[in-house]
Amino acid sequence: MRGRVLALLLAALSPAAAQAQSLAGALEWLPPGSLSVESLTRHPEERLDGEEKQNFYVEFGRLAFRSPDVLGGTARKAGLSCQACHANGFATTAFFIPGLSDRPGRIDVSHAFWNLRGEDGVDNPLEIPSLRGVKTKARFGHDLRMASLREFTRRVIVTEFSGAEPDTLLLDALVAYQEKLQPAAAVPVPVTLQQDLADLLRYLDALRVPLAEEEPALAGRMTVMIRGQIGFIHERFVEQDMRGSRAVLEDWSRRLAAIAAQAEAGQWPQARDALKALRQVIAAPPPALATDLPRTLYDAERLRIWLVSKPVR
Ligand code: HEC
């Protein structure tokens, strides 16, 4: 047991990447056949220019890239984020939504399904591009219609996926993150709990910035995003007898909500201490998580079985 926990901890030190496609959200909001076991259990290994040494903009952008609440409408409800289509900055080649895709890896992004206002009346799925090397590109979009990555990103959020107008910091961050996506060959690696936990630590480290700056709005926004990521882990612990693991994750989420409330109330030293304490807990997670892990939906075969056992709506 302890050996496994140790392995988990050691693995948590390696560069990591999260999955960002919600199971529950997708089952509720996307047509049957939209969830791909392949893209939920494997993704190309993340490669960032500068690897793990990044500034706050990149770290916040990395979190936002994985957060459905940056988008609006159906995408948000279905738990889709930039990461769902552009896994770790590559193209998610297995991405497929019946009715909106003609082939895997292609999707209609000018469709009323995403945004009533963006519907162009044409059935026009487009290839999901890799974002690798966008930093050096002069024009964006399949028709090269836009000359600015920042403008394109804003358009993706607001026009394609009916999200709220992004503020300056959010756009700066999403652009900073995308500019770190160096050209690289896609090397498929499994989506793992170890990586997701390592990512949580990374998000908590980024959260230190608004707590140090005493910026309640940003602290609040980031805790919502991080709690969303904990939710993605939570929904993989589906079995009845995994209540203990789910309670652990729920506790982390509640502790983040409490940190946001302390920030809101101007209790900065308390908020910073609470973050430090939470970080310690997540860095050495209770053994229940590792014990349950082999039977969770991180396992491709279990996920496959779980998906077919879902009633078709
Ligand atoms: C449902 C799938 C989907 C989601 C979610 C999504 N994209 Fe895309 N993205 C696409 C498709 C399809 C295109 C091609 C659109 C085009 O060519 O006009 C694209 C194109 C792009 C491009 C242009 C790349 C180039 O080389 O021209 C950028 C940049 C981009 N997306 C960033 C983002 C960001 C940032 C997010 C999240 C805020 C996001 N995308 C969310 C599917 C998606």
Coordinates of C-alpha atoms and ligand atoms in Angstrom, one line a residue:
M1 CA 0.0 0.0 0.0
R2 CA 2.6 2.5 1.1
G3 CA 4.7 1.5 -1.9
R4 CA 1.9 2.5 -4.2
V5 CA 1.3 5.8 -2.4
L6 CA 5.0 6.5 -2.8
A7 CA 4.9 5.6 -6.5
L8 CA 2.0 8.0 -6.8
L9 CA 4.0 10.8 -5.1
L10 CA 7.1 10.2 -7.2
A11 CA 5.0 10.2 -10.3
A12 CA 3.5 13.4 -9.2
L13 CA 6.8 15.1 -9.6
S14 CA 7.0 14.4 -13.4
P15 CA 5.7 16.9 -15.9
A16 CA 2.0 16.6 -16.1
A17 CA -1.2 17.3 -18.0
A18 CA -4.9 17.0 -17.2
Q19 CA -7.8 15.5 -19.0
A20 CA -10.4 18.1 -19.4
Q21 CA -13.5 16.4 -20.8
S22 CA -16.3 15.8 -18.3
L23 CA -18.1 12.5 -18.3
A24 CA -21.2 13.5 -16.6
G25 CA -21.6 16.8 -18.5
A26 CA -21.0 15.1 -21.8
L27 CA -23.5 12.3 -21.1
E28 CA -26.1 14.9 -20.2
W29 CA -25.5 17.5 -22.9
L30 CA -23.9 15.8 -25.9
P31 CA -25.6 13.3 -28.3
P32 CA -25.0 9.6 -27.5
G33 CA -21.7 8.4 -29.1
S34 CA -19.9 11.7 -28.3
L35 CA -17.6 10.3 -25.6
S36 CA -14.5 8.6 -26.9
V37 CA -12.7 6.2 -24.6
E38 CA -9.6 6.9 -26.6
S39 CA -9.6 10.7 -25.9
L40 CA -10.6 10.2 -22.3
T41 CA -7.8 7.8 -21.5
R42 CA -5.0 8.9 -23.8
H43 CA -3.7 12.2 -24.9
P44 CA -0.5 13.5 -26.5
E45 CA 2.2 14.2 -23.9
E46 CA 2.3 17.9 -23.0
R47 CA 5.4 19.7 -24.1
L48 CA 5.8 23.3 -23.1
D49 CA 8.6 25.6 -24.1
G50 CA 10.5 26.0 -20.8
E51 CA 8.8 22.8 -19.4
E52 CA 7.7 23.4 -15.8
K53 CA 9.3 26.8 -15.3
Q54 CA 6.5 29.1 -16.2
N55 CA 5.3 32.5 -15.1
F56 CA 1.8 33.1 -13.7
Y57 CA 0.3 34.1 -17.1
V58 CA 1.3 30.7 -18.5
E59 CA 0.1 28.8 -15.5
F60 CA -3.2 30.6 -15.3
G61 CA -3.6 30.2 -19.1
R62 CA -2.9 26.5 -18.7
L63 CA -5.7 26.2 -16.1
A64 CA -8.1 28.4 -18.2
F65 CA -7.4 26.2 -21.3
R66 CA -8.6 23.2 -19.3
S67 CA -11.6 25.0 -17.7
P68 CA -15.1 24.7 -19.3
D69 CA -16.3 27.8 -17.5
V70 CA -14.2 30.0 -19.9
L71 CA -16.7 28.9 -22.6
G72 CA -20.5 29.3 -22.4
G73 CA -23.6 27.6 -23.7
T74 CA -23.6 23.9 -24.5
A75 CA -19.8 23.6 -24.4
R76 CA -19.7 24.7 -20.8
K77 CA -22.6 22.6 -19.8
A78 CA -21.0 19.5 -21.5
G79 CA -17.8 20.2 -19.6
L80 CA -15.8 20.9 -22.8
S81 CA -12.8 23.2 -22.6
C82 CA -10.1 24.2 -25.2
Q83 CA -8.3 21.1 -23.9
A84 CA -11.1 18.8 -25.1
C85 CA -10.5 19.6 -28.7
H86 CA -6.8 20.7 -28.5
A87 CA -5.5 18.1 -26.1
N88 CA -2.3 19.4 -24.6
G89 CA -2.2 21.8 -27.5
F90 CA -2.3 19.1 -30.2
A91 CA -5.4 18.2 -32.2
T92 CA -7.8 15.7 -30.5
T93 CA -8.0 13.4 -33.4
A94 CA -10.7 11.2 -31.9
F95 CA -13.0 14.1 -31.1
F96 CA -16.4 13.3 -32.6
I97 CA -20.0 14.6 -32.0
P98 CA -22.7 12.8 -34.0
G99 CA -24.4 15.4 -36.2
L100 CA -21.6 18.0 -35.9
S101 CA -18.7 15.9 -37.0
D102 CA -18.3 14.1 -40.4
R103 CA -15.2 12.3 -39.4
P104 CA -13.3 12.0 -36.1
G105 CA -11.1 15.1 -35.5
R106 CA -13.5 17.4 -37.3
I107 CA -16.3 19.5 -35.9
D108 CA -18.7 22.2 -37.0
V109 CA -17.9 25.3 -34.8
S110 CA -20.3 27.7 -36.5
H111 CA -23.4 25.8 -35.3
A112 CA -26.5 26.7 -33.2
F113 CA -25.6 23.8 -31.0
W114 CA -22.8 26.0 -29.6
N115 CA -24.2 29.5 -30.1
L116 CA -27.5 30.4 -31.7
R117 CA -25.9 33.7 -32.8
G118 CA -23.0 32.0 -34.5
E119 CA -25.1 29.6 -36.7
D120 CA -24.2 30.0 -40.3
G121 CA -26.8 27.7 -41.8
V122 CA -24.1 25.5 -43.4
D123 CA -23.1 22.0 -42.4
N124 CA -19.4 22.7 -42.3
P125 CA -17.2 20.6 -40.0
L126 CA -13.6 21.8 -39.9
E127 CA -10.5 19.9 -39.1
I128 CA -9.4 20.6 -35.5
P129 CA -5.9 22.0 -35.9
S130 CA -3.0 21.4 -33.6
L131 CA -2.0 24.6 -31.8
R132 CA 1.7 23.6 -31.8
G133 CA 3.8 26.4 -33.1
V134 CA 0.9 29.0 -33.2
K135 CA 3.4 31.5 -31.8
T136 CA 5.1 31.8 -35.2
K137 CA 2.0 31.8 -37.3
A138 CA 1.0 35.0 -39.1
R139 CA -2.6 34.1 -39.7
F140 CA -5.2 31.9 -38.0
G141 CA -8.3 29.9 -39.0
H142 CA -8.7 27.5 -41.9
D143 CA -9.3 30.6 -44.2
L144 CA -6.5 32.6 -42.5
R145 CA -9.0 35.2 -41.8
M146 CA -7.4 36.6 -38.6
A147 CA -4.0 38.0 -38.0
S148 CA -4.0 38.0 -34.2
L149 CA -3.9 35.0 -31.9
R150 CA -5.5 37.2 -29.2
E151 CA -8.4 38.2 -31.5
F152 CA -8.8 34.6 -32.6
T153 CA -8.9 33.3 -29.0
R154 CA -11.5 36.0 -28.1
R155 CA -13.6 34.9 -31.1
V156 CA -13.4 31.3 -30.1
I157 CA -14.7 32.1 -26.6
V158 CA -17.4 34.6 -27.5
T159 CA -18.6 33.8 -31.0
E160 CA -18.0 30.1 -31.4
F161 CA -18.8 28.9 -27.8
S162 CA -21.0 31.7 -26.4
G163 CA -18.7 32.5 -23.5
A164 CA -18.7 35.8 -21.6
E165 CA -16.4 38.5 -22.9
P166 CA -12.9 37.5 -21.6
D167 CA -11.1 40.2 -19.6
T168 CA -7.6 41.3 -20.4
L169 CA -5.8 39.0 -18.0
L170 CA -7.7 35.9 -19.2
L171 CA -6.8 36.7 -22.8
D172 CA -3.2 37.5 -21.9
A173 CA -3.0 34.2 -20.1
L174 CA -4.5 32.1 -22.8
V175 CA -2.2 33.6 -25.4
A176 CA 0.8 33.2 -23.1
Y177 CA 0.0 29.5 -22.7
Q178 CA -0.6 28.9 -26.4
E179 CA 2.6 30.6 -27.3
K180 CA 4.5 28.1 -25.1
L181 CA 3.2 25.2 -27.2
Q182 CA 6.3 24.4 -29.1
P183 CA 6.1 22.3 -32.3
A184 CA 6.5 18.7 -31.2
A185 CA 5.5 15.2 -32.4
A186 CA 2.4 13.8 -30.7
V187 CA 3.5 11.1 -28.3
P188 CA 0.4 9.4 -26.8
V189 CA 0.5 8.9 -23.1
P190 CA -2.3 7.6 -20.7
V191 CA -4.4 10.1 -18.8
T192 CA -3.6 9.3 -15.2
L193 CA -4.6 10.2 -11.7
Q194 CA -1.0 10.9 -10.9
Q195 CA -0.9 13.6 -13.6
D196 CA -4.2 15.1 -12.6
L197 CA -3.0 15.3 -8.9
A198 CA 0.3 16.9 -10.0
D199 CA -1.7 19.4 -12.1
L200 CA -3.8 20.3 -9.0
L201 CA -0.6 21.2 -7.1
R202 CA 0.4 23.3 -10.1
Y203 CA -2.9 25.2 -10.0
L204 CA -2.6 25.7 -6.2
D205 CA 0.9 27.2 -6.7
A206 CA -0.6 29.6 -9.3
L207 CA -3.4 30.5 -6.8
R208 CA -0.7 31.8 -4.4
V209 CA -0.3 34.8 -6.7
P210 CA -3.8 36.4 -6.2
L211 CA -3.6 35.5 -2.5
A212 CA -0.3 37.4 -2.3
E213 CA -1.6 40.3 -4.3
E214 CA -4.8 40.2 -2.3
E215 CA -7.0 40.1 -5.4
P216 CA -10.3 38.6 -4.3
A217 CA -11.9 38.5 -7.8
L218 CA -9.0 36.5 -9.4
A219 CA -8.7 34.3 -6.4
G220 CA -12.4 33.5 -6.7
R221 CA -12.3 32.8 -10.4
M222 CA -9.3 30.5 -10.0
T223 CA -10.8 28.5 -7.2
V224 CA -13.9 27.9 -9.3
M225 CA -11.7 26.6 -12.1
I226 CA -9.6 24.4 -9.8
R227 CA -12.7 23.0 -8.2
G228 CA -13.9 22.1 -11.7
Q229 CA -10.7 20.1 -12.3
I230 CA -11.3 18.3 -9.0
G231 CA -14.8 17.5 -10.3
F232 CA -13.3 15.8 -13.3
I233 CA -11.2 13.5 -11.0
H234 CA -14.2 12.9 -8.8
E235 CA -16.4 11.6 -11.6
R236 CA -13.9 8.8 -12.3
F237 CA -14.5 7.3 -8.9
V238 CA -17.9 5.9 -9.7
E239 CA -18.2 2.7 -7.7
Q240 CA -20.5 2.5 -4.7
D241 CA -17.7 1.6 -2.4
M242 CA -15.5 4.5 -3.4
R243 CA -17.4 6.9 -1.2
G244 CA -14.3 7.5 0.9
S245 CA -12.3 8.7 -2.1
R246 CA -15.1 10.9 -3.3
A247 CA -15.3 12.4 0.2
V248 CA -11.6 13.2 0.1
L249 CA -12.0 15.0 -3.2
E250 CA -15.2 16.8 -2.0
D251 CA -13.2 17.9 1.1
W252 CA -10.5 19.5 -1.1
S253 CA -13.2 21.2 -3.2
R254 CA -14.9 22.6 -0.1
R255 CA -11.5 23.8 1.3
L256 CA -11.0 25.7 -1.9
A257 CA -14.4 27.3 -1.6
A258 CA -13.5 28.3 2.0
I259 CA -10.3 29.9 0.7
A260 CA -12.3 31.9 -1.8
A261 CA -14.6 33.0 1.0
Q262 CA -11.7 34.1 3.1
A263 CA -10.3 36.0 0.2
E264 CA -13.7 37.7 -0.3
A265 CA -13.8 38.6 3.4
G266 CA -10.3 40.1 3.2
Q267 CA -8.9 37.4 5.6
W268 CA -5.7 37.1 3.6
P269 CA -3.3 35.5 6.2
Q270 CA -6.0 32.8 6.9
A271 CA -6.5 32.2 3.2
R272 CA -2.8 31.8 2.6
D273 CA -2.4 29.4 5.5
A274 CA -5.4 27.4 4.3
L275 CA -3.8 27.1 0.8
K276 CA -0.5 26.0 2.3
A277 CA -2.3 23.3 4.4
L278 CA -4.4 22.1 1.4
R279 CA -1.3 21.9 -0.7
Q280 CA 0.3 19.6 1.9
V281 CA -2.8 17.3 1.9
I282 CA -2.9 17.0 -1.9
A283 CA 0.9 16.4 -2.1
A284 CA 0.4 13.4 0.2
P285 CA -3.1 12.2 -0.6
P286 CA -5.0 9.7 1.6
P287 CA -4.2 6.1 0.6
A288 CA -7.9 5.5 -0.4
L289 CA -7.3 7.2 -3.7
A290 CA -4.5 4.9 -4.7
T291 CA -6.4 1.8 -3.4
D292 CA -9.4 2.6 -5.5
L293 CA -7.5 3.7 -8.5
P294 CA -7.3 0.4 -10.5
R295 CA -11.1 0.2 -10.5
T296 CA -11.8 3.8 -11.5
L297 CA -12.7 5.2 -14.9
Y298 CA -9.0 6.1 -15.4
D299 CA -8.9 2.4 -16.6
A300 CA -9.8 2.3 -20.3
E301 CA -11.5 -1.1 -20.1
R302 CA -13.6 0.0 -17.1
L303 CA -14.5 3.2 -18.9
R304 CA -15.6 1.3 -22.0
I305 CA -17.8 -1.0 -20.0
W306 CA -19.2 1.9 -17.9
L307 CA -20.1 3.9 -21.1
V308 CA -21.9 1.0 -22.8
S309 CA -23.8 0.3 -19.6
K310 CA -25.2 3.9 -19.7
P311 CA -28.8 4.0 -20.9
V312 CA -29.1 5.6 -24.3
R313 CA -31.3 8.7 -24.0
Ligands
HEC1 C1 -15.3 21.8 -30.0 C2 -13.9 21.8 -30.4 C3 -13.1 23.1 -30.1 C4 -13.0 23.7 -28.9 C5 -13.7 23.5 -27.6 C6 -12.0 24.8 -29.1 N1 -11.5 24.7 -30.4 FE1 -10.0 25.9 -31.2 N2 -10.5 25.1 -33.1 C7 -11.4 24.1 -33.3 C8 -11.6 24.0 -34.8 C9 -12.5 23.1 -35.5 C10 -10.7 25.0 -35.3 C11 -10.6 25.4 -36.8 C12 -11.4 26.6 -37.0 C13 -11.1 27.4 -38.2 O1 -10.2 27.0 -39.0 O2 -11.7 28.5 -38.4 C14 -10.0 25.6 -34.2 C15 -9.1 26.6 -34.4 C16 -8.4 27.2 -33.3 C17 -7.3 28.2 -33.5 C18 -6.6 28.6 -34.9 C19 -5.4 27.8 -35.1 C20 -4.7 28.0 -36.4 O3 -3.6 27.5 -36.6 O4 -5.3 28.6 -37.3 C21 -6.9 28.6 -32.3 C22 -5.8 29.5 -31.9 C23 -7.8 27.9 -31.3 N3 -8.7 27.1 -32.0 C24 -7.7 28.1 -30.0 C25 -8.7 27.6 -29.1 C26 -8.9 28.0 -27.7 C27 -7.9 29.0 -27.0 C28 -9.9 27.4 -27.2 C29 -10.6 27.5 -25.9 C30 -10.9 28.9 -25.5 C31 -10.5 26.5 -28.3 N4 -9.7 26.7 -29.4 C32 -11.6 25.7 -28.2 C33 -12.1 23.4 -32.4 C34 -12.2 23.7 -31.0

